[in-house]
PDB file of C-alpha atoms and ligand atoms in Angstrom:
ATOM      1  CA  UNK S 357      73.860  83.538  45.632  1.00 92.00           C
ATOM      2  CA  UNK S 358      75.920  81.154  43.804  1.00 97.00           C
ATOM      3  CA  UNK S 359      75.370  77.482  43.916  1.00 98.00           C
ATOM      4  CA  UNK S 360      77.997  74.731  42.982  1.00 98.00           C
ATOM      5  CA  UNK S 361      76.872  71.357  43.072  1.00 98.00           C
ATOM      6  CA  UNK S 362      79.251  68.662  43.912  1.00 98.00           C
ATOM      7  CA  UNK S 363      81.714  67.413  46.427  1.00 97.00           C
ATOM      8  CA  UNK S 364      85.452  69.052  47.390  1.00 97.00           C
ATOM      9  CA  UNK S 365      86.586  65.444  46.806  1.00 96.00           C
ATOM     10  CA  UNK S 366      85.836  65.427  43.080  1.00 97.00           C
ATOM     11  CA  UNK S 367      86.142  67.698  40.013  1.00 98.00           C
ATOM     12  CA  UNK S 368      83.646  70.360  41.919  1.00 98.00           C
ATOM     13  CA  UNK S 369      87.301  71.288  43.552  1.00 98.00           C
ATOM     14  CA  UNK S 370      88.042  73.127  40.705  1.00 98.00           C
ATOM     15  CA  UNK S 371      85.634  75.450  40.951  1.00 98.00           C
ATOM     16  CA  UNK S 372      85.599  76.029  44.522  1.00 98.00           C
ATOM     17  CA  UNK S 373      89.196  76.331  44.569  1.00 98.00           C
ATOM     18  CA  UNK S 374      88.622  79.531  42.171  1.00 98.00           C
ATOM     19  CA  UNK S 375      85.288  81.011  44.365  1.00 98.00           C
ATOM     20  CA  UNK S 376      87.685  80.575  47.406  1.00 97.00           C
ATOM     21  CA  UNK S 377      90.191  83.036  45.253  1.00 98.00           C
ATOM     22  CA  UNK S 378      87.681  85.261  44.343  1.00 98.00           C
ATOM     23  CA  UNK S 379      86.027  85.910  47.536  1.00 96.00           C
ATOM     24  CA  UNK S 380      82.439  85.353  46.477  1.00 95.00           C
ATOM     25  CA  UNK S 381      79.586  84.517  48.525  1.00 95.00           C
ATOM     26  CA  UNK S 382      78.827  80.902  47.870  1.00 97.00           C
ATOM     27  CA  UNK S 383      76.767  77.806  48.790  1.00 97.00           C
ATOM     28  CA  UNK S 384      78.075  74.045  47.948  1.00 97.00           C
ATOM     29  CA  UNK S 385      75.463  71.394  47.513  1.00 97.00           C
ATOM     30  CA  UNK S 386      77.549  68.288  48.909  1.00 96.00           C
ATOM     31  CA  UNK S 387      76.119  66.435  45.591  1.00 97.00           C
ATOM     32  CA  UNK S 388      78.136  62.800  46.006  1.00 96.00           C
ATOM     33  CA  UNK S 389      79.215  60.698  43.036  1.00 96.00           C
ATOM     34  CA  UNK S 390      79.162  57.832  44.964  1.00 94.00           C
ATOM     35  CA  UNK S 391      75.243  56.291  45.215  1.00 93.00           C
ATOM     36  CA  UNK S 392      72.738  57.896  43.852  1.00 95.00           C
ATOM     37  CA  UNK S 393      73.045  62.180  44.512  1.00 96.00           C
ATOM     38  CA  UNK S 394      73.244  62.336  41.141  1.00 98.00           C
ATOM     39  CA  UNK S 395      70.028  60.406  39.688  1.00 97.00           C
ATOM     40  CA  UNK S 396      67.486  62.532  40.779  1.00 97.00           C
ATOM     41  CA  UNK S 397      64.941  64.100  38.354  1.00 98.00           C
ATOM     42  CA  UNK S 398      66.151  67.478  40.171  1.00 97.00           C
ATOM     43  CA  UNK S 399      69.722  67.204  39.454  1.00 98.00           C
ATOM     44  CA  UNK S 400      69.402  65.777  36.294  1.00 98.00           C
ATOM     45  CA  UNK S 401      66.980  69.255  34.995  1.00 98.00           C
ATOM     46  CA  UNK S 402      70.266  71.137  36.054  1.00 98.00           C
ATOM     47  CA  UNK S 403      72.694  68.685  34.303  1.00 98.00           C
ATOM     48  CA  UNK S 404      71.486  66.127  32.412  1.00 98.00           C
ATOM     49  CA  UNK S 405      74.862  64.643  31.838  1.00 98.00           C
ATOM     50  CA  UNK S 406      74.386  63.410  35.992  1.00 98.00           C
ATOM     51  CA  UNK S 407      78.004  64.594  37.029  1.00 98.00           C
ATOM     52  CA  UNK S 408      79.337  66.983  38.814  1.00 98.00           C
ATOM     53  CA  UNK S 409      80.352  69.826  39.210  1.00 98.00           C
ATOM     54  CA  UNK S 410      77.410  72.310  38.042  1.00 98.00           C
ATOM     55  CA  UNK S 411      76.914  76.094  38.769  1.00 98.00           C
ATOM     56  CA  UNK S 412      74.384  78.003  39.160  1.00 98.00           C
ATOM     57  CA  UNK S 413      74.529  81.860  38.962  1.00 98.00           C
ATOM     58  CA  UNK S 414      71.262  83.145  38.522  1.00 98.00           C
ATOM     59  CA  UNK S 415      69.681  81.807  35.282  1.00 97.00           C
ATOM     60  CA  UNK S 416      72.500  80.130  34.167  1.00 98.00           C
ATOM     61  CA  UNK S 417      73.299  76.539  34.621  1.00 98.00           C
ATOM     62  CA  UNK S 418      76.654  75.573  33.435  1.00 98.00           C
ATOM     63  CA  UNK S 419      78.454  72.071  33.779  1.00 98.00           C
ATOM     64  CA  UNK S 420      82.077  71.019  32.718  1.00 98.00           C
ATOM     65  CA  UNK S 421      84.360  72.359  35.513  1.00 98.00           C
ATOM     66  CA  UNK S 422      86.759  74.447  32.911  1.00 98.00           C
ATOM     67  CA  UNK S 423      84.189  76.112  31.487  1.00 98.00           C
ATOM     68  CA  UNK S 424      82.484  77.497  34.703  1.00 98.00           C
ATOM     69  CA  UNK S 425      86.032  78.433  35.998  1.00 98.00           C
ATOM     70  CA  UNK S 426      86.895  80.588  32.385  1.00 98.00           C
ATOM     71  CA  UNK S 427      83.177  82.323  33.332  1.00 98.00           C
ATOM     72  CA  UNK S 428      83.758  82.816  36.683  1.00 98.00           C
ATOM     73  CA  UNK S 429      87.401  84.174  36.239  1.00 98.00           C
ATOM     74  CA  UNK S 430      86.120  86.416  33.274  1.00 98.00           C
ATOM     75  CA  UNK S 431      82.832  87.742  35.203  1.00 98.00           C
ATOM     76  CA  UNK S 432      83.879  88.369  38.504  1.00 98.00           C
ATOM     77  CA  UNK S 433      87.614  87.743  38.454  1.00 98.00           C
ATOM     78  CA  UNK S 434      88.725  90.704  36.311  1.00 98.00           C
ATOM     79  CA  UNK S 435      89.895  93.033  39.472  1.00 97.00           C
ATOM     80  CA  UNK S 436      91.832  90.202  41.028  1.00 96.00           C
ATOM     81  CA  UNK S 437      93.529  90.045  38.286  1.00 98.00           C
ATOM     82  CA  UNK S 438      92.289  85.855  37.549  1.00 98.00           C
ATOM     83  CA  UNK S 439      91.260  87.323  34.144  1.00 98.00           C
ATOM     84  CA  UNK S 440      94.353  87.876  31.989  1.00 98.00           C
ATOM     85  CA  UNK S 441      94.268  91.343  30.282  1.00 97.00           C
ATOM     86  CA  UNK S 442      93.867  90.713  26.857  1.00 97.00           C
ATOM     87  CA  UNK S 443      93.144  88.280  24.123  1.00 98.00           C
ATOM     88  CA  UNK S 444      96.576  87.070  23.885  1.00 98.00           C
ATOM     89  CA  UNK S 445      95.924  85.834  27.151  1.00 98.00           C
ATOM     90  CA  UNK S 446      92.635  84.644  27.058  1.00 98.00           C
ATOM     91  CA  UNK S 447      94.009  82.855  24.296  1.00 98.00           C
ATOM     92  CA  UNK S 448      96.599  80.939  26.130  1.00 98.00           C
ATOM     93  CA  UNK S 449      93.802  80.278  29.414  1.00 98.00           C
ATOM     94  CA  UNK S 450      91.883  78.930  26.608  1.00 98.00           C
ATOM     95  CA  UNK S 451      94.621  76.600  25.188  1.00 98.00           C
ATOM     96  CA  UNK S 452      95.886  75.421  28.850  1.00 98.00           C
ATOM     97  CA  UNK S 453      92.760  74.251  29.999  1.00 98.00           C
ATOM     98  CA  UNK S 454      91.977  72.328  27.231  1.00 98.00           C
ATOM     99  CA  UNK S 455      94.993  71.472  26.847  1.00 98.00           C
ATOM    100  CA  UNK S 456      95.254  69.717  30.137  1.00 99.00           C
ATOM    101  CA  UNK S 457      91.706  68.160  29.841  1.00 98.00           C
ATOM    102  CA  UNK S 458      92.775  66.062  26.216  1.00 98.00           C
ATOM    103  CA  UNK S 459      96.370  66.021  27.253  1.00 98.00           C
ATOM    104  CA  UNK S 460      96.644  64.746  30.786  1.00 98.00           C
ATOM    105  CA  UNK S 461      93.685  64.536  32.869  1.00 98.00           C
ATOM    106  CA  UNK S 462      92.742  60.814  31.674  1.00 98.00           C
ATOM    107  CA  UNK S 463      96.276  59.263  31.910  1.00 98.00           C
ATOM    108  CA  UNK S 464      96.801  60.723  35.570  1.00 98.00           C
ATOM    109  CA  UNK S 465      93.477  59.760  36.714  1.00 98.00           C
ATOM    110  CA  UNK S 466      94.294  56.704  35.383  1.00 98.00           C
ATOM    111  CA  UNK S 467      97.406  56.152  37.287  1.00 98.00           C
ATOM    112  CA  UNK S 468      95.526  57.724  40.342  1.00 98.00           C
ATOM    113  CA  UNK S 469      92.656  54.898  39.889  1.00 98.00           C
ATOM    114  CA  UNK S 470      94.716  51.768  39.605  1.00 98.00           C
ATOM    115  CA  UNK S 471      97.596  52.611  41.757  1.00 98.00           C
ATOM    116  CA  UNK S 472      95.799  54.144  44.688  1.00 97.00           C
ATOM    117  CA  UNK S 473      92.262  53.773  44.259  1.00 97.00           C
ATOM    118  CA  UNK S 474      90.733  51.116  43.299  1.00 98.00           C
ATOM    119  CA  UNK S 475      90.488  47.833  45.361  1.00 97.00           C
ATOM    120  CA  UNK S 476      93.607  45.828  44.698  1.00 97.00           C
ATOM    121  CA  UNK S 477      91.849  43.188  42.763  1.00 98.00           C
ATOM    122  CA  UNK S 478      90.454  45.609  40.271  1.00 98.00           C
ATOM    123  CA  UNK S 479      93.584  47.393  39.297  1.00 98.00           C
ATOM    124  CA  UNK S 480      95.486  46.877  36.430  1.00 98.00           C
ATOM    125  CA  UNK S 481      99.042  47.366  36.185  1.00 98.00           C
ATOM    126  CA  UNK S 482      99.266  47.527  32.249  1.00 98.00           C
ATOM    127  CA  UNK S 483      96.831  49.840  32.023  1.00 98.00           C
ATOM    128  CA  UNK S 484      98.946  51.656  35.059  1.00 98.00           C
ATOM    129  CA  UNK S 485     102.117  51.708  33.455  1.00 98.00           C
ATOM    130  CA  UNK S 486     100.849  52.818  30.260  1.00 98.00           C
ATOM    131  CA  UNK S 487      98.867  55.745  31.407  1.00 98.00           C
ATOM    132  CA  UNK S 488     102.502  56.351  33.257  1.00 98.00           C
ATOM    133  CA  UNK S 489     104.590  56.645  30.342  1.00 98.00           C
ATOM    134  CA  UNK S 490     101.799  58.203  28.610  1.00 98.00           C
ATOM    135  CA  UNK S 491     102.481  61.179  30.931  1.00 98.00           C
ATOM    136  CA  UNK S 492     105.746  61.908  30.473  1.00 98.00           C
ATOM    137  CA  UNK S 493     104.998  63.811  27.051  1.00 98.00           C
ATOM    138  CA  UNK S 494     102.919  66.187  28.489  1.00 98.00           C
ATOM    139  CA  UNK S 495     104.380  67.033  31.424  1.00 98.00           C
ATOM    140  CA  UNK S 496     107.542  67.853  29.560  1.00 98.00           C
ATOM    141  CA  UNK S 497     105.423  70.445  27.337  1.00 98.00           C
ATOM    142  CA  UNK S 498     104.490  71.796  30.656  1.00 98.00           C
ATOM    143  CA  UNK S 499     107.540  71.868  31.747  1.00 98.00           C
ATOM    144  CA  UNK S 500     109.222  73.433  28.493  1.00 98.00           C
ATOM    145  CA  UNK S 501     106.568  75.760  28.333  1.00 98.00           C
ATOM    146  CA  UNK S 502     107.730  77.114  32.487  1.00 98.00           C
ATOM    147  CA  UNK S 503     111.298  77.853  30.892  1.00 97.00           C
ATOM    148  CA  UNK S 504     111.377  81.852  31.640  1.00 96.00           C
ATOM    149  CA  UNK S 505     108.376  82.323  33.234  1.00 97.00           C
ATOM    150  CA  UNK S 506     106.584  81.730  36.412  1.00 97.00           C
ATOM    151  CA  UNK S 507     103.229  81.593  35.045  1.00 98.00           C
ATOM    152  CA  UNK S 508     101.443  80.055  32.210  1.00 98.00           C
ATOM    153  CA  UNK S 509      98.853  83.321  30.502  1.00 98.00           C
ATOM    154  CA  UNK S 510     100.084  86.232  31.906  1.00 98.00           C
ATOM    155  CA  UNK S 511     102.964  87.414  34.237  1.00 97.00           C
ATOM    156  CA  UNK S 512     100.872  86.484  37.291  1.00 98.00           C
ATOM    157  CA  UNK S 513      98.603  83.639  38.432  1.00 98.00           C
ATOM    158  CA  UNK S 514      95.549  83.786  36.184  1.00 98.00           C
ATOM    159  CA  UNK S 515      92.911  80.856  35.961  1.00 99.00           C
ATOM    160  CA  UNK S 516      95.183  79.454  32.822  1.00 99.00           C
ATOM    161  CA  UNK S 517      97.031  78.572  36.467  1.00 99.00           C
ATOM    162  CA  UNK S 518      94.494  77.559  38.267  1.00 98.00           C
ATOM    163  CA  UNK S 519      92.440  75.162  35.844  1.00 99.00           C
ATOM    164  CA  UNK S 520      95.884  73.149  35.544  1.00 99.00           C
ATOM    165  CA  UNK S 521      97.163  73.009  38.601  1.00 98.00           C
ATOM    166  CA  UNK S 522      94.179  71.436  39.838  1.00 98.00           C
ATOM    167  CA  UNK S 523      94.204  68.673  37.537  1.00 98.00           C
ATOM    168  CA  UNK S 524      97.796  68.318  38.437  1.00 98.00           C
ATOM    169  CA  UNK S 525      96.890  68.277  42.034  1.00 98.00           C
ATOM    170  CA  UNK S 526      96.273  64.603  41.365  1.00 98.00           C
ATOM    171  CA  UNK S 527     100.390  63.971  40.613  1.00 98.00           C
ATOM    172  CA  UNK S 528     100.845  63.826  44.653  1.00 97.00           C
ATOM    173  CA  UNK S 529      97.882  61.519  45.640  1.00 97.00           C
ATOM    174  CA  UNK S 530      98.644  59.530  42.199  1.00 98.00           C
ATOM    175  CA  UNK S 531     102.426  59.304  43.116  1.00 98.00           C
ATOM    176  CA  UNK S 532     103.422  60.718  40.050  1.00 98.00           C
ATOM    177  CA  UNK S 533     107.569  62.126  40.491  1.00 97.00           C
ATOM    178  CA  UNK S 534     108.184  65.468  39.189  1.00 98.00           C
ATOM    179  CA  UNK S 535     111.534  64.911  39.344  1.00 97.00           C
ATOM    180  CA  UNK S 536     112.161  64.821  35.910  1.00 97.00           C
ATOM    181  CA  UNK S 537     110.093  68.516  35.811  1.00 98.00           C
ATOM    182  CA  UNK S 538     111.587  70.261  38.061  1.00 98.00           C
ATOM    183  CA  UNK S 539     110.090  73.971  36.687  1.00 98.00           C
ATOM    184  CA  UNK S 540     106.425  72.560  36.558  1.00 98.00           C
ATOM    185  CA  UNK S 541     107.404  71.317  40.251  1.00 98.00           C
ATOM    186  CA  UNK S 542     108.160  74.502  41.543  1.00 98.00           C
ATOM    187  CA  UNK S 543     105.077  76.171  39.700  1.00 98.00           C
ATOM    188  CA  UNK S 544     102.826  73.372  41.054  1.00 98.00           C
ATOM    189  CA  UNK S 545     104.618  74.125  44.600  1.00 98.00           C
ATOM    190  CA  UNK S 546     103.651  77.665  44.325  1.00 98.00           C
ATOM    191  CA  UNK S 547     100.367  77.324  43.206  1.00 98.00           C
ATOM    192  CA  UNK S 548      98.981  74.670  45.344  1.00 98.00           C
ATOM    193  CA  UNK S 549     100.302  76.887  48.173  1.00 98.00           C
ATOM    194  CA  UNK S 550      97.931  79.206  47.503  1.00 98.00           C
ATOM    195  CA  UNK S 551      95.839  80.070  50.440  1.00 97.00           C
ATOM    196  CA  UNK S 552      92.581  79.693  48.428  1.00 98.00           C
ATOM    197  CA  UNK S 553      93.314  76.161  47.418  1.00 98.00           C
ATOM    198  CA  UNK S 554      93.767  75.338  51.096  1.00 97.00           C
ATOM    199  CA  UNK S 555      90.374  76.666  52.483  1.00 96.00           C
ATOM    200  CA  UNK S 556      89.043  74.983  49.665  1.00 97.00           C
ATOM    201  CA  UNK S 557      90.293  71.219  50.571  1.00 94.00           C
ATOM    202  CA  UNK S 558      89.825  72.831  53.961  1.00 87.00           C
ATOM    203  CA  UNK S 559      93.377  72.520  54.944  1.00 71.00           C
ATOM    204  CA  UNK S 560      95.196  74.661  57.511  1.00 51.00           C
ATOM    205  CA  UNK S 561      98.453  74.371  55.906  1.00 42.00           C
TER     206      UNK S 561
HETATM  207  N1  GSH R 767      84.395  66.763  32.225  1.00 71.82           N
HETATM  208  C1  GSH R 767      83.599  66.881  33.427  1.00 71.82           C
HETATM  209  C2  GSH R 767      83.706  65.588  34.201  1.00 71.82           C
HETATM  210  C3  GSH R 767      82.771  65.552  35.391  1.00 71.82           C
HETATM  211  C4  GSH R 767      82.863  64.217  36.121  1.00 71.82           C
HETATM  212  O1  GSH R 767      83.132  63.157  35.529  1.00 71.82           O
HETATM  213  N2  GSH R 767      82.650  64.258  37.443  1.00 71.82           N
HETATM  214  C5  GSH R 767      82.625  63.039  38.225  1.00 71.82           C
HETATM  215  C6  GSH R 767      83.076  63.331  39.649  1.00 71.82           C
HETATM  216  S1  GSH R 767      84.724  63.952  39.734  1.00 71.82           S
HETATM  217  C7  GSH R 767      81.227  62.499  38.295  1.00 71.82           C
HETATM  218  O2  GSH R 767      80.295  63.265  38.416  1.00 71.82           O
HETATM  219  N3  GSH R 767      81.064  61.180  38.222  1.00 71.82           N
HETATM  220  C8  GSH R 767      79.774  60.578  38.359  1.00 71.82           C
HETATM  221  C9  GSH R 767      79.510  59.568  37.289  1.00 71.82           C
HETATM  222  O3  GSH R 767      80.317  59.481  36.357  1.00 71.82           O
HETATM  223  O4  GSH R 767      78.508  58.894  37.396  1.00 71.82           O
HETATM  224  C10 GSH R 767      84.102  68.081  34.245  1.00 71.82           C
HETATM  225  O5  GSH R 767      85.303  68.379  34.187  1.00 71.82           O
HETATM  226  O6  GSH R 767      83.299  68.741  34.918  1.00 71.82           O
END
């Protein structure tokens, strides 16, 4: 059976988000970043980096949640149509998730950290209002890139979806506006409505 390693409450959402859509059998190690789940000798064979998430599908160990979701999506998620067709948009999956890794996901976690997070004494507001405006850019490409269609690889929710929406997932908790983005709004609406995203935050609604 599959294992994933790693806490809903940290990037091991990801890939549980995308087992939930794919209907796999499953176990989740509850592997905490806080204290010291991640020092042991154990652990550390599987991913020496001492983060999570990690999967483990047989013989293979992978780490870095956007790579195990691109596998997972291209082994078992061709039928359900999380694969996009061809290399076009494989292509494009490719170029949105890591595209949102280098593009956003510092700035907004960032903005999540020292305007939610963090004690009040440890946050800092230039740092917070930089990583702010640093977001705008991006999220416009996002944005620009919704004009005419409903879905970022393919005509349908693929894992190109998936992998950024759940880094964008943060823009609520974070209190980042969309306002100004009102396409990626919608789209991040629509996906995050998804019923697989809720059983994986373990949310009724
Ligand atoms: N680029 C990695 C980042 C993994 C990562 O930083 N995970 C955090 C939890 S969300 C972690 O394990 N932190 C523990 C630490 O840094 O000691 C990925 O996307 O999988």
């Amino acid at each position: 059976m599959l294992k994933l390693y790693g806490i809903t409450q940290s990037r091991a959402f990801r890939p549980r988000w995308l087992l939930e859509e794919l209907g796999l059998d499953y176990e989740q190690v509850p592997l905490d970043f806080h204290g010291d789940d991640l020092d042991s000798a154990a652990y550390r064979a599987l991913n020496p980096n001492g983060r999570i998430p990690t999967l483990v599908d047989g013989d293979l160990v992978l780490w870095e949640s956007m790579a195990i979701n691109l596998y997972l999506a291209k082994r078992y998620g061709v039928d359900a149509g999380l694969w996009p067709d061809d290399i076009r948009g494989e292509a494009l999956a490719l170029q949105w998730s890591f595209w949102v890794m280098t593009e956003v996901e510092h700035a907004l976690l960032t903005v999540l950290m020292h305007g939610r997070v963090l004690p009040p004494e440890e946050r800092d507001a230039e740092r917070l209002g930089r990583n702010r405006d640093a977001l705008a850019k991006p999220l416009g490409v996002l944005d620009g890139a919704l004009h005419g269609r409903d879905f970022l690889a393919a005509n349908r929710f693929t894992v190109a979806d998936l992998n950024v929406a759940a880094v964008l997932s943060w823009c609520k908790p974070a209190r980042v506006a969309l306002d100004e983005f009102p396409r990626l709004g919608a789209w991040l609406a629509g996906c995050l409505a998804r019923p697989a995203r809720k059983r994986a935050q373990g949310l009724s609604r």
